[in-house]
mmCIF file of C-alpha atoms in Angstrom:
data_model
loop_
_atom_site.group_PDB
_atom_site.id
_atom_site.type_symbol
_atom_site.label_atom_id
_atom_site.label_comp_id
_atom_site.label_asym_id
_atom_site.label_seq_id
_atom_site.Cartn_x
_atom_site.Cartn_y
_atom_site.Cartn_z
ATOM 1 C CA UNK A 1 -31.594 -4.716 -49.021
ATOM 2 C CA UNK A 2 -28.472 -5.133 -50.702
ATOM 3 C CA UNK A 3 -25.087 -4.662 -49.299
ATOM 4 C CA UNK A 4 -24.556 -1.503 -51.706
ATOM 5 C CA UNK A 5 -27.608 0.052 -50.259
ATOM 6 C CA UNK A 6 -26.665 -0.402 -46.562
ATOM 7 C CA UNK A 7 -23.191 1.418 -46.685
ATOM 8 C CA UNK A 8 -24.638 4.724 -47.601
ATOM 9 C CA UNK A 9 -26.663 4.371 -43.949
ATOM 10 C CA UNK A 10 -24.099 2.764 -42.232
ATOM 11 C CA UNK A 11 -21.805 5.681 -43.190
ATOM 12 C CA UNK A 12 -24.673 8.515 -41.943
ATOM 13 C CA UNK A 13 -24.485 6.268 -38.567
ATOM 14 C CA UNK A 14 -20.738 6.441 -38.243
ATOM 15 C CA UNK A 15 -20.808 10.177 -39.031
ATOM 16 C CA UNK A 16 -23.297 11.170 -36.802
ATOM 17 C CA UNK A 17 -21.601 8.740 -33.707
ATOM 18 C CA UNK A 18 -18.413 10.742 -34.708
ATOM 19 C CA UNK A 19 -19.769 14.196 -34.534
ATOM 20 C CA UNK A 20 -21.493 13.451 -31.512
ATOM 21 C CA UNK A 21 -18.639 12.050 -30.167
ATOM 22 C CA UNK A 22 -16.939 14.525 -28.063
ATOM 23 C CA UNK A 23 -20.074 15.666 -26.475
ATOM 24 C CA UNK A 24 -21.153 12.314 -25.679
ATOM 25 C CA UNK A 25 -17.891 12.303 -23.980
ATOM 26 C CA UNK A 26 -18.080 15.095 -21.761
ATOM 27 C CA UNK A 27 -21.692 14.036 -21.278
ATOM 28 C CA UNK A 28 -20.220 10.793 -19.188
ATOM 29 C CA UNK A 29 -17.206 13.288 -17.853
ATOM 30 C CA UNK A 30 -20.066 15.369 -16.244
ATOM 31 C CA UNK A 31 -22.085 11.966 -15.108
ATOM 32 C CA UNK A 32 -18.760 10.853 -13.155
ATOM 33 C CA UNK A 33 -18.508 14.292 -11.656
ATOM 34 C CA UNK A 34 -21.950 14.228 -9.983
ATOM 35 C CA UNK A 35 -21.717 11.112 -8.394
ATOM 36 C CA UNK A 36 -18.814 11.142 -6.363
ATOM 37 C CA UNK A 37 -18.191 8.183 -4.706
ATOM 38 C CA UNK A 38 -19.192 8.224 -0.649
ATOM 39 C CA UNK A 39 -17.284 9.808 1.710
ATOM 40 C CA UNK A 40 -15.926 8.343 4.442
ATOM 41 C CA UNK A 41 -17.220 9.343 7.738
ATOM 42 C CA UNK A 42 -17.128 7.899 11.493
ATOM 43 C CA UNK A 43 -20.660 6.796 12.852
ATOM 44 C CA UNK A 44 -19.908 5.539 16.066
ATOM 45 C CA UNK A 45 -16.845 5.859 18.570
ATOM 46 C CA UNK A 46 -17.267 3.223 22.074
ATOM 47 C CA UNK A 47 -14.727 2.663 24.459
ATOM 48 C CA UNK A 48 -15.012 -0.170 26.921
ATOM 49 C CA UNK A 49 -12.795 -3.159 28.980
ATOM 50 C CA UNK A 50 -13.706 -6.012 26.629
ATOM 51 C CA UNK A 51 -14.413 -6.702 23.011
ATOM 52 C CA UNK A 52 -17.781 -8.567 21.293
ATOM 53 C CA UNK A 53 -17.432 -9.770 17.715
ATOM 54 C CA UNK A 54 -16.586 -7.859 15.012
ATOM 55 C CA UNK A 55 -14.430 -5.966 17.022
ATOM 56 C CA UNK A 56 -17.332 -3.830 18.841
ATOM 57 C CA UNK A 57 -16.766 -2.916 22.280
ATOM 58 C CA UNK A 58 -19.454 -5.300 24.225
ATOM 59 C CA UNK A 59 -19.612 -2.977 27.290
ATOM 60 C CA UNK A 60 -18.976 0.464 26.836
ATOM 61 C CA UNK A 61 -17.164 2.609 29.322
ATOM 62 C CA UNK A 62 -15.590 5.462 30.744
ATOM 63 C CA UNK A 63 -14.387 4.848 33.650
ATOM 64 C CA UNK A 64 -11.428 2.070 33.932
ATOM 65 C CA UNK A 65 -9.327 0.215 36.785
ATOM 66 C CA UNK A 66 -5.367 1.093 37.049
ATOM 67 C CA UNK A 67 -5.007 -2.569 35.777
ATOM 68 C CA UNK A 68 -7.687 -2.542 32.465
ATOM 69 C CA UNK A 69 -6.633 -2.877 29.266
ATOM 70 C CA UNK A 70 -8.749 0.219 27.470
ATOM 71 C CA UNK A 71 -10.417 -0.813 24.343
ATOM 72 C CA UNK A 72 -11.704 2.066 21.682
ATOM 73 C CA UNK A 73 -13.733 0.652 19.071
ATOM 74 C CA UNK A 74 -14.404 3.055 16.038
ATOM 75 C CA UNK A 75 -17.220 2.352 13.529
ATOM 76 C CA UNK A 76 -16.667 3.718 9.560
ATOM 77 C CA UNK A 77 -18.429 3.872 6.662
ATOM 78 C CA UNK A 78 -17.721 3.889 3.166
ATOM 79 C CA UNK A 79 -14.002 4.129 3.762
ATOM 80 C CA UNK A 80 -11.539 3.984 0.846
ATOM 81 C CA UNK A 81 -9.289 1.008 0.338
ATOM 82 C CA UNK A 82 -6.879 3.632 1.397
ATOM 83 C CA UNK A 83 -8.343 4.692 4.412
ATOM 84 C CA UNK A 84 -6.204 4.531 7.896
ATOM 85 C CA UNK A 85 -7.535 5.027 11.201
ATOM 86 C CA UNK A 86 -5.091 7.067 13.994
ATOM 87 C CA UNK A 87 -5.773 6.424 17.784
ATOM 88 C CA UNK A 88 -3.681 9.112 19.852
ATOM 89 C CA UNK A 89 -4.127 8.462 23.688
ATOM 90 C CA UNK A 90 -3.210 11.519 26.076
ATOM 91 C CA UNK A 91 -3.354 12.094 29.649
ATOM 92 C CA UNK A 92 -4.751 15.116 31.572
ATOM 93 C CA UNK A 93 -1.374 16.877 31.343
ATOM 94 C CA UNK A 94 -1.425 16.578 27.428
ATOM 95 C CA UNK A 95 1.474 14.308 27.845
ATOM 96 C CA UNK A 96 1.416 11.331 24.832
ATOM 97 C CA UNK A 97 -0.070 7.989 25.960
ATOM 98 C CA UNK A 98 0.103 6.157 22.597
ATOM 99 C CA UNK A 99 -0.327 6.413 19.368
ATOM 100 C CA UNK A 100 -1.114 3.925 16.917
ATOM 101 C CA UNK A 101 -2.206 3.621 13.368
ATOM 102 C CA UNK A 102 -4.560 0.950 11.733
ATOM 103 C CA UNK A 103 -5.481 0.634 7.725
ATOM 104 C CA UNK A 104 -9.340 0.168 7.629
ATOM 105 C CA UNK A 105 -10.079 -3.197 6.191
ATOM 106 C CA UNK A 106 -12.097 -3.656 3.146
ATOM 107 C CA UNK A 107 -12.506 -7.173 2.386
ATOM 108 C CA UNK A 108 -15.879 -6.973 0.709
ATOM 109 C CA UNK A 109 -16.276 -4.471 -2.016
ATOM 110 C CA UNK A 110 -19.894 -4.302 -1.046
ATOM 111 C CA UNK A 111 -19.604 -4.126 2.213
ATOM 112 C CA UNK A 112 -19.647 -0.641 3.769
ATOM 113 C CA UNK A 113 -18.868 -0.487 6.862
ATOM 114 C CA UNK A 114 -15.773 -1.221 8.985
ATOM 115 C CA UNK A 115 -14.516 -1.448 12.955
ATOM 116 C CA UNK A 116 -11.756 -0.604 13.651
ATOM 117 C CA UNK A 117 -10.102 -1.445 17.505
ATOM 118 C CA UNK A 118 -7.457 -0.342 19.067
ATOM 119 C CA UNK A 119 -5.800 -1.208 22.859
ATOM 120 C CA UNK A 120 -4.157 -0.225 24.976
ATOM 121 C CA UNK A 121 -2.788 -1.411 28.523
ATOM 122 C CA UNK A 122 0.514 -0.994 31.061
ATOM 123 C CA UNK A 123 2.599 -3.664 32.400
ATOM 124 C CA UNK A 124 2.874 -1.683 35.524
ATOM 125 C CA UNK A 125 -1.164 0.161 37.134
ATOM 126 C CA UNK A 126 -2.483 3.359 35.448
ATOM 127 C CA UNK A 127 -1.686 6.535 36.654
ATOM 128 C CA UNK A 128 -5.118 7.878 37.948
ATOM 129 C CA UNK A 129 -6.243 10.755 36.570
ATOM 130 C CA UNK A 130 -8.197 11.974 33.163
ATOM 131 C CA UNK A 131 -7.138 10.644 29.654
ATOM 132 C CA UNK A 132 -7.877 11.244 26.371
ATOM 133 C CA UNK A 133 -8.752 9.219 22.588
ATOM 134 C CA UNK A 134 -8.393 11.268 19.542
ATOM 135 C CA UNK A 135 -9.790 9.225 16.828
ATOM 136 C CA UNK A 136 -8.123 10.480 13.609
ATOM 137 C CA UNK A 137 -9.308 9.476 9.847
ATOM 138 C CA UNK A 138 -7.310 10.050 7.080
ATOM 139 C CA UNK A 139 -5.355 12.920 8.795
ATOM 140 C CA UNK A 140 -7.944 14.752 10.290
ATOM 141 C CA UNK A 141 -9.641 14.121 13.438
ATOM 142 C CA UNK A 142 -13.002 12.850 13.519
ATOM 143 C CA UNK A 143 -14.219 12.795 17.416
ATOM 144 C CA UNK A 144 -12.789 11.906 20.776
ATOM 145 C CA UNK A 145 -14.125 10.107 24.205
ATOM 146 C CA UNK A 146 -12.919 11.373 27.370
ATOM 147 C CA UNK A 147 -11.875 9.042 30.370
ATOM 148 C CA UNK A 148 -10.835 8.361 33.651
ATOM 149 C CA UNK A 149 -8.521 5.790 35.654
ATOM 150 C CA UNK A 150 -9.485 5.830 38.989
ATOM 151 C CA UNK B 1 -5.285 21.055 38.551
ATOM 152 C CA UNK B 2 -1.652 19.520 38.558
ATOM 153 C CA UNK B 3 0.889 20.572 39.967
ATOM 154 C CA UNK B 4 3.789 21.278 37.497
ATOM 155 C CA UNK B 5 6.669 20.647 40.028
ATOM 156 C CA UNK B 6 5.301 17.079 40.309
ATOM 157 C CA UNK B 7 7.297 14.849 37.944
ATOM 158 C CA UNK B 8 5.305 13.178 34.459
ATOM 159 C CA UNK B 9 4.278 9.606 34.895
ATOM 160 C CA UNK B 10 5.711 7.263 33.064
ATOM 161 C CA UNK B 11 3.979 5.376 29.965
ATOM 162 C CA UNK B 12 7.475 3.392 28.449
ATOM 163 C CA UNK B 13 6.248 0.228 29.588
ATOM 164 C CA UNK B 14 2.020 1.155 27.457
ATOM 165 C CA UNK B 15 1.479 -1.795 25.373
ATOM 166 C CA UNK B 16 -0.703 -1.158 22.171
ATOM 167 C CA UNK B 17 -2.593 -2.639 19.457
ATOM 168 C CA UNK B 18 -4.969 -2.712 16.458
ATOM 169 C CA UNK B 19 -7.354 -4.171 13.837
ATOM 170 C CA UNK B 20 -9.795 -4.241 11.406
ATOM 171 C CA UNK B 21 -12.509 -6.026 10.413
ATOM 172 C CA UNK B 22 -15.442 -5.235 7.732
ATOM 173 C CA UNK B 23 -19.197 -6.040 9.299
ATOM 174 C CA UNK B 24 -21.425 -7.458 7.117
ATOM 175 C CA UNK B 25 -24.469 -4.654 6.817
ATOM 176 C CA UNK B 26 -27.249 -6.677 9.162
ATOM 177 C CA UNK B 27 -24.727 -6.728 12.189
ATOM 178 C CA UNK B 28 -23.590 -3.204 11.433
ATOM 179 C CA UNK B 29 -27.464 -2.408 11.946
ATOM 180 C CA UNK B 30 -27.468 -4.289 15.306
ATOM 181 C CA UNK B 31 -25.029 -2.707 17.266
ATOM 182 C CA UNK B 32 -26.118 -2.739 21.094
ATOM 183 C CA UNK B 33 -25.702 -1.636 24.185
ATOM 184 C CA UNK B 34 -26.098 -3.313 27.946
ATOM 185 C CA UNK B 35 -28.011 -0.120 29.826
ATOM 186 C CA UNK B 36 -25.917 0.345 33.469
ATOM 187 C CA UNK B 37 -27.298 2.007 36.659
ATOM 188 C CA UNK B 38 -27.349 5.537 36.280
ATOM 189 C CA UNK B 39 -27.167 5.591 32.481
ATOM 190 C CA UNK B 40 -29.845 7.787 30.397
ATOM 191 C CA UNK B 41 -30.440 7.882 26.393
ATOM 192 C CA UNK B 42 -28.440 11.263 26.348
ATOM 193 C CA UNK B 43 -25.647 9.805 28.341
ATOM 194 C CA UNK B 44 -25.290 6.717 26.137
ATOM 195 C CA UNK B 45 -25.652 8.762 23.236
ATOM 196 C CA UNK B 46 -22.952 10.677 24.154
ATOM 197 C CA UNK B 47 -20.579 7.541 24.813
ATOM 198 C CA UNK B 48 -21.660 6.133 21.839
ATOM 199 C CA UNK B 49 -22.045 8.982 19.528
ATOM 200 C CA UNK B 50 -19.984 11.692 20.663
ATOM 201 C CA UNK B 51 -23.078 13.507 21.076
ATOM 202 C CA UNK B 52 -25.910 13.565 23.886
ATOM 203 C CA UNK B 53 -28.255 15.746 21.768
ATOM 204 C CA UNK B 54 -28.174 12.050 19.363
ATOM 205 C CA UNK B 55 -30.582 10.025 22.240
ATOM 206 C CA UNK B 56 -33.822 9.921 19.814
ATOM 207 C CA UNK B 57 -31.601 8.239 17.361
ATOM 208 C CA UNK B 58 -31.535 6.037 20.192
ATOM 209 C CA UNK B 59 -35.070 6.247 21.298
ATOM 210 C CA UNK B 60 -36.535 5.728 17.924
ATOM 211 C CA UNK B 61 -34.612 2.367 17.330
ATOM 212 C CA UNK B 62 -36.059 0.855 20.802
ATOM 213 C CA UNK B 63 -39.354 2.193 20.872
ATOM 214 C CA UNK B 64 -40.664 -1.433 21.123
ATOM 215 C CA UNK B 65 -38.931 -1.910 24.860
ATOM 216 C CA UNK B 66 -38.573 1.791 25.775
ATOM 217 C CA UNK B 67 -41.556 3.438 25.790
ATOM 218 C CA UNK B 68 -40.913 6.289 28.793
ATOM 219 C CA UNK B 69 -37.160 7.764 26.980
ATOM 220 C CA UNK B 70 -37.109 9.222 31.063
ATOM 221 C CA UNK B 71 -37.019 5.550 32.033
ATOM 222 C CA UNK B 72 -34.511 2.863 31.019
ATOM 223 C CA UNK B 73 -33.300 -0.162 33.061
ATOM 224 C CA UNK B 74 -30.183 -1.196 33.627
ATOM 225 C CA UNK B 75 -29.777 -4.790 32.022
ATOM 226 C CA UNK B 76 -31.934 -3.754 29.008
ATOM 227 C CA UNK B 77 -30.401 -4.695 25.726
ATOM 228 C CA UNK B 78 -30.553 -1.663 23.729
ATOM 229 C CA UNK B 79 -30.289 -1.177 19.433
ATOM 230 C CA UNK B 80 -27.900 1.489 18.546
ATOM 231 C CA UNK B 81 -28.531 2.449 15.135
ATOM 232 C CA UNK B 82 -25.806 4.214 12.892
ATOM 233 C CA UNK B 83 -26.031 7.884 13.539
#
């Protein structure tokens, strides 16, 4: 075939890609809307005295000595690059512990999930009584673990 | 109850801190937990989970070692899978 004969089907090509343009476009439009990507969510909350690796609690707890140091480990998958964790410690009379916040770590693309730990511990003994986590993702609270201090 | 004339304790002198580390997918699957005297599967679920009603979760993960969910041991090594 010669290269005067081609054009007149090359053209026919171009004009049908064209007309079908916009509709292939809304075609992938509807394709990204389906398939959000993953939400984050929280699949495991353990508080304990020490830490294994990975930052998992190794011995979980919920009752602590006035001298521990309190260790909340919280477990997350598919958390955005964005994602920050909030641990808000209360005692019994509502009064504020602590309150600290952590950006989830996403070193490997593929990788998703993520633990999170936070600590917390007092120079001088606990005050006995009951306390409180509140585990917060992204601004709203995902669980809690109750605790004493005895 | 407490007693609202008593004065609030004092947390100025809490110390705090935090990280983050991603866990690459086969430890994320084998999570565990050391079973203590008087635990059950609802009662770790609940520490672990947030929720007691979560034990089969529990149960079905360990069925090799825990055949009797009524009967754990403390000392046994037990899988938590991701709820």
């Amino acid at each position: 075939m010669s290269r005067f004969q081609t054009a007149p089907a090359v053209l026919l090509v171009c004009s049908i890609a064209l007309a079908c343009g916009k509709k292939a476009e809304q075609a992938t439009d509807s394709a990204v809307a389906v398939a959000p990507a993953p939400s984050p969510s929280v699949s495991a909350i353990a508080l304990g005295r020490h830490l294994g690796s990975n930052n998992v609690v190794s011995d979980t707890a919920s009752v602590f000595g006035r001298r521990d140091t309190i260790y909340v480990s919280v477990t997350v998958q598919n958390a955005a690059p964005t994602s920050a964790l909030t641990a808000k410690w209360t005692f019994q009379t509502g009064q504020l512990v602590d309150s600290t916040s952590q950006a989830i770590a996403r070193t490997d693309a593929t990788n998703a999930t993520t633990v999170t730990e936070f600590h917390i511990s007092k120079k001088s003994a606990w005050p006995a009584g009951k306390y409180k986590v509140e585990i917060w993702l992204d601004g709203a609270t995902v669980g809690s673990r109750d605790f004493q201090v005895k | 109850m407490t007693n609202p004339n008593e004065p609030l304790p004092d947390f100025s002198d809490v110390e705090s801190g935090s990280s983050s580390a991603s866990m690459p997918e086969a430890e994320a699957q084998q999570q565990t937990y050391t079973v203590k005297s008087g635990d059950s599967l609802s009662r770790i679920s609940r520490q672990v989970y947030g929720d007691a009603s979560k034990w089969k979760l529990i149960w079905e993960a360990n069925k090799d070692i825990v055949r009797n969910p009524d009967l754990i041991h403390p000392g046994q090594v037990l899988r938590i899978p991701q709820a």
